[in-house]
PDB file of C-alpha atoms in Angstrom:
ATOM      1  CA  UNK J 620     -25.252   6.115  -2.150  1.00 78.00           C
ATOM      2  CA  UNK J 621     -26.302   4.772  -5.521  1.00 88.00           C
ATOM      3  CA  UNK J 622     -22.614   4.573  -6.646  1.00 87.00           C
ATOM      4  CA  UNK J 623     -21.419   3.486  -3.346  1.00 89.00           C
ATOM      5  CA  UNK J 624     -23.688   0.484  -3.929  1.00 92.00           C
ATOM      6  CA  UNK J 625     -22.429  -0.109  -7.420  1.00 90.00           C
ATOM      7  CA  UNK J 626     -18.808  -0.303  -6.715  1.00 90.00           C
ATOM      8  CA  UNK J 627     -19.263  -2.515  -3.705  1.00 93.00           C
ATOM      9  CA  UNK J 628     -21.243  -4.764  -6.100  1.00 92.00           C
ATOM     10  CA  UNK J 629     -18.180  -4.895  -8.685  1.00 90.00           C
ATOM     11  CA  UNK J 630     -16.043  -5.672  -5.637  1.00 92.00           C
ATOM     12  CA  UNK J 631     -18.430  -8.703  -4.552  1.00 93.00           C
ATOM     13  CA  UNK J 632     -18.160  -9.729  -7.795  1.00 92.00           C
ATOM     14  CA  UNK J 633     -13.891  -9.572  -7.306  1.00 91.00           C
ATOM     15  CA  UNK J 634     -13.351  -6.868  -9.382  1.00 91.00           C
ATOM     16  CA  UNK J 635     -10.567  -4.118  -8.308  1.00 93.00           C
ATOM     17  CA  UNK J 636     -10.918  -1.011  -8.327  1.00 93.00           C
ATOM     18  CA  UNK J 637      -7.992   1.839  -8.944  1.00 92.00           C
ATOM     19  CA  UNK J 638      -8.511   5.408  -7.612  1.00 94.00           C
ATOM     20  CA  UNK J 639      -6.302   7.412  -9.523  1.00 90.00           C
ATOM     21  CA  UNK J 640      -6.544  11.585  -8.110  1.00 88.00           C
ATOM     22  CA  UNK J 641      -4.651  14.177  -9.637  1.00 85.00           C
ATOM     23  CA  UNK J 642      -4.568  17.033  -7.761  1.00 77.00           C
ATOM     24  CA  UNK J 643      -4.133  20.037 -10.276  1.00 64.00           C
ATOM     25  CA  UNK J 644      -5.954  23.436  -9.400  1.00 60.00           C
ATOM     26  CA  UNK J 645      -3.979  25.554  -7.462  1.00 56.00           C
ATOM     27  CA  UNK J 646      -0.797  24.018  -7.363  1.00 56.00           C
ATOM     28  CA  UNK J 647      -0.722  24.590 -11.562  1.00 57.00           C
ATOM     29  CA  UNK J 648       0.129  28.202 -10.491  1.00 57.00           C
ATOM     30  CA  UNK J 649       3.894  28.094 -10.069  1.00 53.00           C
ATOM     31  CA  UNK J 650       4.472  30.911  -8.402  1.00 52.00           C
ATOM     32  CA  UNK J 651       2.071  30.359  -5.768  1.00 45.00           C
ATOM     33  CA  UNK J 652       3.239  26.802  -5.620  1.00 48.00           C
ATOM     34  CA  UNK J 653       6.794  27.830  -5.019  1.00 53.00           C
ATOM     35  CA  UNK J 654       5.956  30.048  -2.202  1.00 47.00           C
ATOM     36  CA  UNK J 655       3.879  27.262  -0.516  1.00 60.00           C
ATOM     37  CA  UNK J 656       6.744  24.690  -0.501  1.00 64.00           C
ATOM     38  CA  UNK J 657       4.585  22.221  -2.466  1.00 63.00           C
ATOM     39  CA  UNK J 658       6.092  20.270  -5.259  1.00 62.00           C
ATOM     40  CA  UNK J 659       4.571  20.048  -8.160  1.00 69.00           C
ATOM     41  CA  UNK J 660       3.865  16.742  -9.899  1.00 77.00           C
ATOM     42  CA  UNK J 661       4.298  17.239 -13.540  1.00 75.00           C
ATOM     43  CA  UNK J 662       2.712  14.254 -16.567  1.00 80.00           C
ATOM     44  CA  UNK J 663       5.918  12.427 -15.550  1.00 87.00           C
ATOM     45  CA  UNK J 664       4.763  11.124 -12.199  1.00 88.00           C
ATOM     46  CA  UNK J 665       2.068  10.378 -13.405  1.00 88.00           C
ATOM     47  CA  UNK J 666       3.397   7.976 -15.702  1.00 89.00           C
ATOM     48  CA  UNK J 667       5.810   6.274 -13.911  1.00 92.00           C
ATOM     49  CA  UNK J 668       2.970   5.889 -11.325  1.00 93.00           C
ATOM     50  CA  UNK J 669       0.923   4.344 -13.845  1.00 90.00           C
ATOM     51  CA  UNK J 670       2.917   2.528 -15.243  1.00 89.00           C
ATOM     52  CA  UNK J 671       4.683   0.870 -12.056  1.00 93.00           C
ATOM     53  CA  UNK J 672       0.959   0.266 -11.127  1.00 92.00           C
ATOM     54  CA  UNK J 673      -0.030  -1.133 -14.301  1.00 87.00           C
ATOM     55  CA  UNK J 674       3.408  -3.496 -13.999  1.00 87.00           C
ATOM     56  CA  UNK J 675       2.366  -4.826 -10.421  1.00 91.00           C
ATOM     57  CA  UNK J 676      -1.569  -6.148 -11.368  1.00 87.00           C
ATOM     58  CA  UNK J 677      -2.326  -9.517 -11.095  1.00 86.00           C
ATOM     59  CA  UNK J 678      -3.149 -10.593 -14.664  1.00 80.00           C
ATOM     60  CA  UNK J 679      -5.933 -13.034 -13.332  1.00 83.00           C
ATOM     61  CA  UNK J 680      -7.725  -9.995 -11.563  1.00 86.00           C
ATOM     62  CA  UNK J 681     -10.423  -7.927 -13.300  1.00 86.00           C
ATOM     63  CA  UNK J 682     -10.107  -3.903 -12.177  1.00 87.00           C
ATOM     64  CA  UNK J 683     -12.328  -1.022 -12.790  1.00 87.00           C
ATOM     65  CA  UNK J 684     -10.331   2.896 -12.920  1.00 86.00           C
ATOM     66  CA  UNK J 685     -11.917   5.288 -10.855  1.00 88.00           C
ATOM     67  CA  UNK J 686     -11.011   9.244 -11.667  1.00 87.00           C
ATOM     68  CA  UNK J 687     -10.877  12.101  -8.900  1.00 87.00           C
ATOM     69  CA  UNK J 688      -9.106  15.443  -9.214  1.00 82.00           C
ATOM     70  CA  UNK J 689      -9.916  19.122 -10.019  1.00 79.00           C
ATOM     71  CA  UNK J 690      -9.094  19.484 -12.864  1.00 78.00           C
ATOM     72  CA  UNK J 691     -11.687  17.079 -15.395  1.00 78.00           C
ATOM     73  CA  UNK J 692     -10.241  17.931 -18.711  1.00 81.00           C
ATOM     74  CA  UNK J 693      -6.587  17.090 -17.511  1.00 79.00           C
ATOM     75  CA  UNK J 694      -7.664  13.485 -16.190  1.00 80.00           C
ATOM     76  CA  UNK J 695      -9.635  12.449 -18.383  1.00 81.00           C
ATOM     77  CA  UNK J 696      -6.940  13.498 -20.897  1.00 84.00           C
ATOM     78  CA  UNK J 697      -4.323  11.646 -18.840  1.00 82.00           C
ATOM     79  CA  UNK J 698      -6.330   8.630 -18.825  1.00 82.00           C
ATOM     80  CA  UNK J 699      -6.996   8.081 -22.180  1.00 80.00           C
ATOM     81  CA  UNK J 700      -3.448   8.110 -23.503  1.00 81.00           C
ATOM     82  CA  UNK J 701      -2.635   5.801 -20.868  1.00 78.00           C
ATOM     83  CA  UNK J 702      -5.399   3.169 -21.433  1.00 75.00           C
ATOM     84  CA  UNK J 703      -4.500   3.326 -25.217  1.00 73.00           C
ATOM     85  CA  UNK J 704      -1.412   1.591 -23.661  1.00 71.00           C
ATOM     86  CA  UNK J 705      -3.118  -1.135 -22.143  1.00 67.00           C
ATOM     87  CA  UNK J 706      -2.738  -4.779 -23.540  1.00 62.00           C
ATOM     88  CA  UNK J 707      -4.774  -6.207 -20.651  1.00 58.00           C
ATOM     89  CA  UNK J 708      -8.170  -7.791 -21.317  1.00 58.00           C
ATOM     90  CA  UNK J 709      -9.201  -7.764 -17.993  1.00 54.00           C
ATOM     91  CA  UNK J 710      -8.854  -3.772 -17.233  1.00 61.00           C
ATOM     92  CA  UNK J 711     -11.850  -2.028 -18.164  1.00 58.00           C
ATOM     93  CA  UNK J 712     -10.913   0.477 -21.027  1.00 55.00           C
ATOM     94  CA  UNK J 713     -14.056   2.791 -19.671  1.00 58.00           C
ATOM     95  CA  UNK J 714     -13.528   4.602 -16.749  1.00 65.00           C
ATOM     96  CA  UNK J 715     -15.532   7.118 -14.635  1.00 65.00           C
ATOM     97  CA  UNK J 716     -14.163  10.929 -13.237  1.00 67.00           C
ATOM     98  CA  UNK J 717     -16.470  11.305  -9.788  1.00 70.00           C
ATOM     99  CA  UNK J 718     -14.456  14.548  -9.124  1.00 67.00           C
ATOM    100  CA  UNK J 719     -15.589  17.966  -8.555  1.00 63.00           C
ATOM    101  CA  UNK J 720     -19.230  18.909  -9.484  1.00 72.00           C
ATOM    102  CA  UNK J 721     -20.103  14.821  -9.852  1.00 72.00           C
ATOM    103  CA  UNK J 722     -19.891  14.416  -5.887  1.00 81.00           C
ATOM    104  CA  UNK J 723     -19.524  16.318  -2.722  1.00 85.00           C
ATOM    105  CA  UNK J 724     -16.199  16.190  -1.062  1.00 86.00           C
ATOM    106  CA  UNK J 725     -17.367  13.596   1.568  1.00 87.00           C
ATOM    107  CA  UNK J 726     -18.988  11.396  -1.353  1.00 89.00           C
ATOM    108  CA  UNK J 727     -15.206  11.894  -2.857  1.00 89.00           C
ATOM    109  CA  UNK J 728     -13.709  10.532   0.346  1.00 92.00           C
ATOM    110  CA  UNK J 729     -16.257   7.459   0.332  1.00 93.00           C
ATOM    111  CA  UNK J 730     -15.965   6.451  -3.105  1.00 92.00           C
ATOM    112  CA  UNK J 731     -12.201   6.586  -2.828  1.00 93.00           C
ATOM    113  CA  UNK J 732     -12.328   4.105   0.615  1.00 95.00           C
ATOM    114  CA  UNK J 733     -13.441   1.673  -1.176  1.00 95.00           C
ATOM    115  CA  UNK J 734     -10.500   1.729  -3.380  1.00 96.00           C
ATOM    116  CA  UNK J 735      -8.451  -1.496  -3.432  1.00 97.00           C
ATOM    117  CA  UNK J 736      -5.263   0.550  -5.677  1.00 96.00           C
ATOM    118  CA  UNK J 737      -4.284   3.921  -5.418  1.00 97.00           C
ATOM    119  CA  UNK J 738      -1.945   6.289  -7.466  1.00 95.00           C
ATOM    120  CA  UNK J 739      -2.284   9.258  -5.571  1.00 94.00           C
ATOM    121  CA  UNK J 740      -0.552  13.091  -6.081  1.00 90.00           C
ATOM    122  CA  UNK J 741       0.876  15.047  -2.872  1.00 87.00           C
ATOM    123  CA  UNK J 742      -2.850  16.190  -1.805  1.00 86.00           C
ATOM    124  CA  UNK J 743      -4.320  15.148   1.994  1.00 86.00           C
ATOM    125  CA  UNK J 744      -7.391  14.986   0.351  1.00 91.00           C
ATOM    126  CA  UNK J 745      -5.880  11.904  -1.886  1.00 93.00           C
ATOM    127  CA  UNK J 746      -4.215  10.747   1.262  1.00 92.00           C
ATOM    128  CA  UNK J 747      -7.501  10.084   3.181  1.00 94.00           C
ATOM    129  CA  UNK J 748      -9.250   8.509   0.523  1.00 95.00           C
ATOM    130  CA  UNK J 749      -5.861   5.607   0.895  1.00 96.00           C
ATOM    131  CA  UNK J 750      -5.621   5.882   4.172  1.00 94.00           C
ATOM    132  CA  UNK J 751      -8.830   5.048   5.117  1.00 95.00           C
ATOM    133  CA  UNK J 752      -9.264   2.258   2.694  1.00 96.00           C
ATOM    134  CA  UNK J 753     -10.437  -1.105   4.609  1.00 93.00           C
ATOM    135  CA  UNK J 754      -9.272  -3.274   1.427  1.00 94.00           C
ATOM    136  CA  UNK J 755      -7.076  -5.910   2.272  1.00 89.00           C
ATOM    137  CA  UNK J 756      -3.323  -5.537   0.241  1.00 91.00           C
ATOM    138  CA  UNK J 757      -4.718  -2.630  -0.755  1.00 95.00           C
ATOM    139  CA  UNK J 758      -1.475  -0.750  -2.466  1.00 97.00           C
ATOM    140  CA  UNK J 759      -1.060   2.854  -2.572  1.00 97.00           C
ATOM    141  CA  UNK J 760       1.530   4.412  -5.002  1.00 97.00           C
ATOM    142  CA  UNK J 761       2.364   7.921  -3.712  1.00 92.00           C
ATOM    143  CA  UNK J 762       4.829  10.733  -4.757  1.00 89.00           C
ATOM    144  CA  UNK J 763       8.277  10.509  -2.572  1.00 82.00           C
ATOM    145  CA  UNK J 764       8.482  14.415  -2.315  1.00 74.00           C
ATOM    146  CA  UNK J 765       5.603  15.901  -1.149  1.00 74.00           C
ATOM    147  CA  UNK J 766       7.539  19.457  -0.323  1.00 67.00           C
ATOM    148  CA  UNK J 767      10.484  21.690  -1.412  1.00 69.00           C
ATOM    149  CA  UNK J 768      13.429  22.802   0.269  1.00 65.00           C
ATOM    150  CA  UNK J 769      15.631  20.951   3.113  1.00 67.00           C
ATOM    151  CA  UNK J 770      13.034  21.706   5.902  1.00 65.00           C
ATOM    152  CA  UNK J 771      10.497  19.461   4.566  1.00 62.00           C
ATOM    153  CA  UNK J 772      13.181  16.343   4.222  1.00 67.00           C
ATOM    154  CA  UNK J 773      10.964  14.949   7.705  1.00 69.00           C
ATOM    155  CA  UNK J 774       8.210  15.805   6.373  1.00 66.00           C
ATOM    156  CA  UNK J 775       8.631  13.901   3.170  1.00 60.00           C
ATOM    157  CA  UNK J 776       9.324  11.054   4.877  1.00 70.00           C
ATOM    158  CA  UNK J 777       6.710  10.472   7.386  1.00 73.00           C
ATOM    159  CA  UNK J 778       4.156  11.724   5.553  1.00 77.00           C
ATOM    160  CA  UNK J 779       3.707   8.590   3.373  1.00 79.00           C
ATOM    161  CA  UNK J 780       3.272   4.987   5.232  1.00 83.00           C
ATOM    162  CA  UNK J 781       6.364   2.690   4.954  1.00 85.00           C
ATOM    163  CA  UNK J 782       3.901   0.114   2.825  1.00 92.00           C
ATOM    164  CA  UNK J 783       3.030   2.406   0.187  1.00 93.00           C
ATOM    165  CA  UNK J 784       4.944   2.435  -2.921  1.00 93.00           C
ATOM    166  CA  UNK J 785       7.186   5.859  -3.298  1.00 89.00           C
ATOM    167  CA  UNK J 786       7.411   6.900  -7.049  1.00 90.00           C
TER     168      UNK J 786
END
């Protein structure tokens, strides 16, 4: 509840916040991955995500990066090479991982709803935490295939809202 608080204070104050998730665990393990239809996001995504995200801010906004995933080391990782990249003033260079261990999976879900900018992997878990976001133009950048093979081309499509941004 403490952080709850905190972040809605930042947003009273008009500072964004951007929920980035990487969902990394057991879809690492290709051949488990394979066999489950899931497609695996590789560093690539992630970069074009970021940096399609990092093209569309609004220069006169401040925004505060919010890390979720289960997999610490990789995130945090991620995040720093990408914030070395950063020529804006008005994105906070520190950010804070609230994954796994920090807070329970309903905490997760909270502290991602209140999320005003999402890059999120091919995980429901990412998906609520967007979905359920209340922030108005909130923006949600999302993979475009969520699954492998012909089956899933339905799937793929409905799965993401037609105002999210497909990477």
């Amino acid at each position: 509840k403490k952080k709850i608080k905190e972040l809605e204070n930042l947003k009273n104050e008009g500072i964004k916040i951007i929920v980035i998730n990487a969902r990394r665990g057991d879809y690492v393990n290709t051949s488990r991955q394979t066999n489950r239809g899931i497609y695996l996001l590789d560093s690539d995504y992630y970069n074009l995500a970021f940096n399609r995200l990092l093209s569309d801010l609004d220069i006169q906004k401040k925004y505060k990066i919010l890390l979720f995933s289960d997999d610490e080391s990789w995130i945090i990782s991620f995040a720093n090479e990408q914030l070395k990249k950063i020529k804006l003033e008005n994105v906070y260079k520190d950010f804070e991982f609230l994954g796994l261990g920090a807070f329970t999976d309903y905490e997760q879900i909270s502290l991602m709803m209140l999320g005003d900018i999402f890059l999120i992997p091919n995980s429901t878990f990412a998906w609520w935490g967007a979905w359920l976001s209340q922030s108005e133009n909130k923006k949600v950048y999302a993979p475009k295939n969520w699954f492998i093979g012909k089956e899933w081309r339905r799937a793929n499509r409905d799965i993401v809202s037609n105002e999210w941004i497909r990477i």
